[in-house]
Amino acid sequence: MARAAAVRIASGVWRIPLLGDFVNGFILRAADGQVTLVDMGIKQSGPKVMAALASIGSGPSDVTRLLLTHAHPDHAGGAAHVAEQTGRDFGIHEDDAPYAEAGTTAQRDQSFLVARIMTKLMGSNAFPPVTVGERLTDGQVLDVAGGLEVVHTPGHSPGHAAYLHRESGVLITGDSIFNVRGLRWPIKSFCSNFALTQKTAHRLAEGDYTTAAFTHGPHLADQPREHIRRFLATHPTVD
Ligand SMILES: [Zn+2]
């Protein structure tokens, strides 16, 4: 059976599996039909995002906002294609905006040998540059289908953000925590500051939500906040 182009995870919210469940984008659709897209996967994912949109009966002209959780090639890679198709610019936290515009990632945490080697081998880990419109700040509530709150959770990258959609009860976590064969930390060497990633992940235990929509791994709809709290309690922050 073909994999669904979009998986409905809450009222008006869909997950777009872009590399199986391993890399996800998201669609939020308001009652008036306006669509917000969050995260665009790798460079080859752009057409998949557009196909997912079509699969729920919306088109490029319905898209009124584009967002990124952070400027990494597995999230921003397909952004240039989607911007071209929809004629919209991207919103991203102000601290990641320069990287999105340059099509590069922030320097990896150089305290890890593998990060130093990766940086040497792969340079800045480029993706097609993204045109940034709005530069977002922590606590900002975007006018998206009843309100979407920007939750700045730096560490994975300087401007990494989660997005909390109050109306549907969905928290788009970003890369602070992965749900790949269980909850786990992101790969240390892909973080710009791993200790800070661990520290700010605690913000995900605070919000009021009923579905945790992970950018890596399937979503959790059964007591997700309790799962995340348990994960944080059993995986203490290393300073
Ligand atoms: Zn990622």
mmCIF file of C-alpha atoms and ligand atoms in Angstrom:
data_model
loop_
_atom_site.group_PDB
_atom_site.id
_atom_site.type_symbol
_atom_site.label_atom_id
_atom_site.label_comp_id
_atom_site.label_asym_id
_atom_site.label_seq_id
_atom_site.Cartn_x
_atom_site.Cartn_y
_atom_site.Cartn_z
ATOM 1 C CA MET A 1 0.000 0.000 0.000
ATOM 2 C CA ALA A 2 1.294 3.466 -0.865
ATOM 3 C CA ARG A 3 2.220 5.639 2.094
ATOM 4 C CA ALA A 4 -0.244 8.448 2.762
ATOM 5 C CA ALA A 5 0.944 11.845 1.519
ATOM 6 C CA ALA A 6 -0.481 13.450 4.662
ATOM 7 C CA VAL A 7 -1.487 11.910 8.006
ATOM 8 C CA ARG A 8 -4.217 13.723 9.940
ATOM 9 C CA ILE A 9 -3.052 14.113 13.549
ATOM 10 C CA ALA A 10 -5.656 16.542 14.930
ATOM 11 C CA SER A 11 -8.494 18.733 13.734
ATOM 12 C CA GLY A 12 -7.036 20.858 10.912
ATOM 13 C CA VAL A 13 -3.500 19.481 11.375
ATOM 14 C CA TRP A 14 -1.645 16.960 9.226
ATOM 15 C CA ARG A 15 1.826 15.443 9.391
ATOM 16 C CA ILE A 16 3.670 15.068 6.080
ATOM 17 C CA PRO A 17 6.012 12.058 6.162
ATOM 18 C CA LEU A 18 8.883 13.268 3.982
ATOM 19 C CA LEU A 19 11.357 10.415 4.502
ATOM 20 C CA GLY A 20 8.997 7.833 5.922
ATOM 21 C CA ASP A 21 8.272 8.891 9.511
ATOM 22 C CA PHE A 22 11.893 9.862 9.989
ATOM 23 C CA VAL A 23 11.528 13.414 8.637
ATOM 24 C CA ASN A 24 8.201 15.253 8.935
ATOM 25 C CA GLY A 25 6.637 18.472 7.772
ATOM 26 C CA PHE A 26 3.227 19.755 8.904
ATOM 27 C CA ILE A 27 0.095 21.370 7.498
ATOM 28 C CA LEU A 28 -2.226 23.566 9.565
ATOM 29 C CA ARG A 29 -5.471 24.567 7.877
ATOM 30 C CA ALA A 30 -7.833 27.166 9.323
ATOM 31 C CA ALA A 31 -11.616 26.966 9.006
ATOM 32 C CA ASP A 32 -11.444 29.622 6.270
ATOM 33 C CA GLY A 33 -9.091 27.404 4.231
ATOM 34 C CA GLN A 34 -5.863 29.351 4.864
ATOM 35 C CA VAL A 35 -2.901 27.006 5.081
ATOM 36 C CA THR A 36 0.337 27.255 7.064
ATOM 37 C CA LEU A 37 3.152 24.837 6.234
ATOM 38 C CA VAL A 38 5.878 24.007 8.765
ATOM 39 C CA ASP A 39 9.227 22.432 7.707
ATOM 40 C CA MET A 40 10.007 21.273 4.182
ATOM 41 C CA GLY A 41 12.355 18.294 4.613
ATOM 42 C CA ILE A 42 15.425 17.672 2.500
ATOM 43 C CA LYS A 43 16.119 19.256 -0.877
ATOM 44 C CA GLN A 44 14.130 16.560 -2.726
ATOM 45 C CA SER A 45 11.112 16.930 -0.379
ATOM 46 C CA GLY A 46 9.662 20.132 -1.877
ATOM 47 C CA PRO A 47 7.397 18.338 -4.414
ATOM 48 C CA LYS A 48 6.240 15.942 -1.650
ATOM 49 C CA VAL A 49 5.101 18.882 0.461
ATOM 50 C CA MET A 50 3.070 20.198 -2.477
ATOM 51 C CA ALA A 51 1.629 16.721 -3.159
ATOM 52 C CA ALA A 52 0.604 16.404 0.511
ATOM 53 C CA LEU A 53 -1.169 19.733 0.244
ATOM 54 C CA ALA A 54 -3.051 18.542 -2.851
ATOM 55 C CA SER A 55 -3.979 15.303 -1.070
ATOM 56 C CA ILE A 56 -6.017 17.246 1.510
ATOM 57 C CA GLY A 57 -7.734 19.274 -1.195
ATOM 58 C CA SER A 58 -5.761 22.524 -0.850
ATOM 59 C CA GLY A 59 -3.579 24.240 -3.407
ATOM 60 C CA PRO A 60 -0.594 26.626 -3.543
ATOM 61 C CA SER A 61 -2.843 29.703 -3.496
ATOM 62 C CA ASP A 62 -4.336 28.594 -0.141
ATOM 63 C CA VAL A 63 -0.913 28.839 1.516
ATOM 64 C CA THR A 64 -0.650 32.099 3.443
ATOM 65 C CA ARG A 65 2.295 31.283 5.742
ATOM 66 C CA LEU A 66 5.480 29.208 5.607
ATOM 67 C CA LEU A 67 7.499 28.394 8.723
ATOM 68 C CA LEU A 68 10.686 26.561 9.668
ATOM 69 C CA THR A 69 11.603 25.149 13.056
ATOM 70 C CA HIS A 70 15.276 25.730 12.257
ATOM 71 C CA ALA A 71 17.785 26.154 9.447
ATOM 72 C CA HIS A 72 19.092 22.631 8.909
ATOM 73 C CA PRO A 73 19.173 20.872 5.516
ATOM 74 C CA ASP A 74 16.647 18.190 6.562
ATOM 75 C CA HIS A 75 14.054 20.903 7.395
ATOM 76 C CA ALA A 76 14.914 23.819 5.117
ATOM 77 C CA GLY A 77 16.135 21.734 2.157
ATOM 78 C CA GLY A 78 12.810 21.795 0.287
ATOM 79 C CA ALA A 79 11.991 25.379 1.327
ATOM 80 C CA ALA A 80 13.164 27.140 -1.833
ATOM 81 C CA HIS A 81 10.923 24.907 -3.976
ATOM 82 C CA VAL A 82 7.856 25.483 -1.777
ATOM 83 C CA ALA A 83 8.501 29.250 -1.688
ATOM 84 C CA GLU A 84 8.631 29.270 -5.470
ATOM 85 C CA GLN A 85 5.399 27.260 -5.777
ATOM 86 C CA THR A 86 3.438 29.373 -3.279
ATOM 87 C CA GLY A 87 5.015 32.808 -3.777
ATOM 88 C CA ARG A 88 5.527 33.167 0.001
ATOM 89 C CA ASP A 89 8.552 33.931 2.180
ATOM 90 C CA PHE A 90 9.488 31.955 5.275
ATOM 91 C CA GLY A 91 9.113 32.806 8.925
ATOM 92 C CA ILE A 92 11.881 31.516 11.198
ATOM 93 C CA HIS A 93 13.260 32.549 14.596
ATOM 94 C CA GLU A 94 15.490 35.587 14.210
ATOM 95 C CA ASP A 95 18.597 33.731 15.442
ATOM 96 C CA ASP A 96 18.371 31.174 12.605
ATOM 97 C CA ALA A 97 17.282 33.655 9.924
ATOM 98 C CA PRO A 98 20.836 34.488 8.767
ATOM 99 C CA TYR A 99 21.596 30.774 8.286
ATOM 100 C CA ALA A 100 18.360 30.193 6.340
ATOM 101 C CA GLU A 101 19.162 33.114 4.072
ATOM 102 C CA ALA A 102 22.711 31.921 3.503
ATOM 103 C CA GLY A 103 21.685 28.282 3.047
ATOM 104 C CA THR A 104 24.121 27.131 5.718
ATOM 105 C CA THR A 105 23.870 25.665 9.203
ATOM 106 C CA ALA A 106 25.244 27.098 12.415
ATOM 107 C CA GLN A 107 28.547 25.597 13.497
ATOM 108 C CA ARG A 108 28.205 22.206 15.165
ATOM 109 C CA ASP A 109 29.206 21.699 18.797
ATOM 110 C CA GLN A 110 32.971 21.477 18.426
ATOM 111 C CA SER A 111 33.359 19.771 21.804
ATOM 112 C CA PHE A 112 32.557 16.514 19.997
ATOM 113 C CA LEU A 113 35.273 14.976 17.849
ATOM 114 C CA VAL A 114 32.760 13.661 15.333
ATOM 115 C CA ALA A 115 31.369 17.186 14.890
ATOM 116 C CA ARG A 116 34.842 18.517 14.194
ATOM 117 C CA ILE A 117 35.410 15.776 11.621
ATOM 118 C CA MET A 118 31.958 16.312 10.038
ATOM 119 C CA THR A 119 32.566 20.057 9.796
ATOM 120 C CA LYS A 120 35.863 19.387 8.072
ATOM 121 C CA LEU A 121 34.363 16.866 5.662
ATOM 122 C CA MET A 122 31.047 18.508 4.892
ATOM 123 C CA GLY A 123 31.851 22.188 5.318
ATOM 124 C CA SER A 124 28.817 24.217 6.295
ATOM 125 C CA ASN A 125 26.279 21.576 5.153
ATOM 126 C CA ALA A 126 24.546 23.729 2.581
ATOM 127 C CA PHE A 127 20.957 23.834 1.266
ATOM 128 C CA PRO A 128 19.283 26.172 -1.246
ATOM 129 C CA PRO A 129 19.066 29.659 0.335
ATOM 130 C CA VAL A 130 15.658 30.588 1.768
ATOM 131 C CA THR A 131 14.011 34.004 1.488
ATOM 132 C CA VAL A 132 13.077 35.020 5.032
ATOM 133 C CA GLY A 133 10.144 37.336 5.595
ATOM 134 C CA GLU A 134 9.205 37.490 9.251
ATOM 135 C CA ARG A 135 11.926 37.043 11.878
ATOM 136 C CA LEU A 136 10.217 35.432 14.853
ATOM 137 C CA THR A 137 10.808 35.900 18.569
ATOM 138 C CA ASP A 138 10.052 33.787 21.631
ATOM 139 C CA GLY A 139 6.470 33.959 22.848
ATOM 140 C CA GLN A 140 5.189 35.569 19.653
ATOM 141 C CA VAL A 141 1.716 34.294 18.757
ATOM 142 C CA LEU A 142 1.232 34.033 15.004
ATOM 143 C CA ASP A 143 -2.146 34.544 13.418
ATOM 144 C CA VAL A 144 -2.500 30.906 12.352
ATOM 145 C CA ALA A 145 -5.791 29.050 12.715
ATOM 146 C CA GLY A 146 -6.528 30.316 16.224
ATOM 147 C CA GLY A 147 -2.946 31.200 17.193
ATOM 148 C CA LEU A 148 0.450 29.535 16.929
ATOM 149 C CA GLU A 149 2.994 30.297 19.657
ATOM 150 C CA VAL A 150 6.716 30.447 18.961
ATOM 151 C CA VAL A 151 8.625 28.529 21.676
ATOM 152 C CA HIS A 152 12.327 29.368 21.343
ATOM 153 C CA THR A 153 14.304 26.249 22.267
ATOM 154 C CA PRO A 154 17.906 26.993 21.259
ATOM 155 C CA GLY A 155 20.732 24.480 21.378
ATOM 156 C CA HIS A 156 20.070 22.238 18.387
ATOM 157 C CA SER A 157 20.632 25.493 16.509
ATOM 158 C CA PRO A 158 20.723 29.073 17.853
ATOM 159 C CA GLY A 159 17.222 29.914 16.603
ATOM 160 C CA HIS A 160 15.570 26.527 16.970
ATOM 161 C CA ALA A 161 11.861 26.870 17.805
ATOM 162 C CA ALA A 162 8.923 24.625 18.627
ATOM 163 C CA TYR A 163 5.411 25.741 17.665
ATOM 164 C CA LEU A 164 2.406 25.357 19.939
ATOM 165 C CA HIS A 165 -1.016 25.381 18.285
ATOM 166 C CA ARG A 166 -3.497 26.021 21.073
ATOM 167 C CA GLU A 167 -6.684 25.326 19.174
ATOM 168 C CA SER A 168 -5.820 21.781 18.063
ATOM 169 C CA GLY A 169 -3.615 21.009 21.076
ATOM 170 C CA VAL A 170 -0.658 20.154 18.832
ATOM 171 C CA LEU A 171 2.944 20.919 19.810
ATOM 172 C CA ILE A 172 5.373 20.751 16.875
ATOM 173 C CA THR A 173 8.503 19.878 18.823
ATOM 174 C CA GLY A 174 11.255 20.503 16.318
ATOM 175 C CA ASP A 175 14.502 18.632 16.924
ATOM 176 C CA SER A 176 14.840 19.130 20.714
ATOM 177 C CA ILE A 177 13.648 15.547 21.218
ATOM 178 C CA PHE A 178 13.334 12.814 18.596
ATOM 179 C CA ASN A 179 10.742 10.025 18.659
ATOM 180 C CA VAL A 180 12.749 7.478 16.724
ATOM 181 C CA ARG A 181 12.247 4.051 18.313
ATOM 182 C CA GLY A 182 11.283 5.854 21.507
ATOM 183 C CA LEU A 183 12.052 9.320 22.780
ATOM 184 C CA ARG A 184 15.700 10.236 22.512
ATOM 185 C CA TRP A 185 18.021 13.225 22.271
ATOM 186 C CA PRO A 186 18.963 14.470 18.823
ATOM 187 C CA ILE A 187 22.356 13.400 17.523
ATOM 188 C CA LYS A 188 24.832 15.365 19.649
ATOM 189 C CA SER A 189 27.162 16.198 16.824
ATOM 190 C CA PHE A 190 24.339 17.830 14.823
ATOM 191 C CA CYS A 191 23.623 20.329 17.608
ATOM 192 C CA SER A 192 25.335 23.696 17.815
ATOM 193 C CA ASN A 193 25.261 23.372 21.638
ATOM 194 C CA PHE A 194 24.131 19.989 22.972
ATOM 195 C CA ALA A 195 24.036 20.997 26.661
ATOM 196 C CA LEU A 196 21.757 23.912 25.767
ATOM 197 C CA THR A 197 19.551 21.582 23.693
ATOM 198 C CA GLN A 198 19.004 19.434 26.788
ATOM 199 C CA LYS A 199 18.317 22.431 28.982
ATOM 200 C CA THR A 200 15.775 24.120 26.703
ATOM 201 C CA ALA A 201 13.993 20.820 25.897
ATOM 202 C CA HIS A 202 12.374 21.230 29.316
ATOM 203 C CA ARG A 203 10.163 23.907 27.774
ATOM 204 C CA LEU A 204 8.389 21.071 25.926
ATOM 205 C CA ALA A 205 7.233 19.729 29.292
ATOM 206 C CA GLU A 206 5.467 23.001 30.131
ATOM 207 C CA GLY A 207 3.018 23.747 27.352
ATOM 208 C CA ASP A 208 -0.618 22.760 27.198
ATOM 209 C CA TYR A 209 -0.977 20.200 24.403
ATOM 210 C CA THR A 210 -2.508 16.793 23.667
ATOM 211 C CA THR A 211 -0.468 15.751 20.612
ATOM 212 C CA ALA A 212 3.318 15.913 20.313
ATOM 213 C CA ALA A 213 4.221 16.224 16.648
ATOM 214 C CA PHE A 214 7.886 15.346 16.278
ATOM 215 C CA THR A 215 9.905 16.540 13.308
ATOM 216 C CA HIS A 216 11.733 13.200 13.546
ATOM 217 C CA GLY A 217 9.539 10.172 14.250
ATOM 218 C CA PRO A 218 5.799 9.501 14.543
ATOM 219 C CA HIS A 219 3.550 11.785 16.612
ATOM 220 C CA LEU A 220 2.329 10.875 20.106
ATOM 221 C CA ALA A 221 -1.356 11.385 20.898
ATOM 222 C CA ASP A 222 -1.578 9.457 24.180
ATOM 223 C CA GLN A 223 -0.434 11.608 27.108
ATOM 224 C CA PRO A 224 2.519 13.034 25.177
ATOM 225 C CA ARG A 225 3.464 15.602 27.822
ATOM 226 C CA GLU A 226 3.710 12.864 30.446
ATOM 227 C CA HIS A 227 5.955 10.837 28.102
ATOM 228 C CA ILE A 228 8.182 13.843 27.550
ATOM 229 C CA ARG A 229 8.320 14.637 31.288
ATOM 230 C CA ARG A 230 9.305 11.038 32.019
ATOM 231 C CA PHE A 231 11.972 11.162 29.316
ATOM 232 C CA LEU A 232 13.416 14.380 30.744
ATOM 233 C CA ALA A 233 13.362 12.989 34.291
ATOM 234 C CA THR A 234 15.207 9.833 33.258
ATOM 235 C CA HIS A 235 17.673 11.566 30.913
ATOM 236 C CA PRO A 236 19.125 14.270 33.144
ATOM 237 C CA THR A 237 20.927 17.184 31.617
ATOM 238 C CA VAL A 238 24.708 16.809 31.505
ATOM 239 C CA ASP A 239 26.506 20.067 32.167
HETATM 240 ZN ZN ZN B 1 16.420 17.546 11.912
#
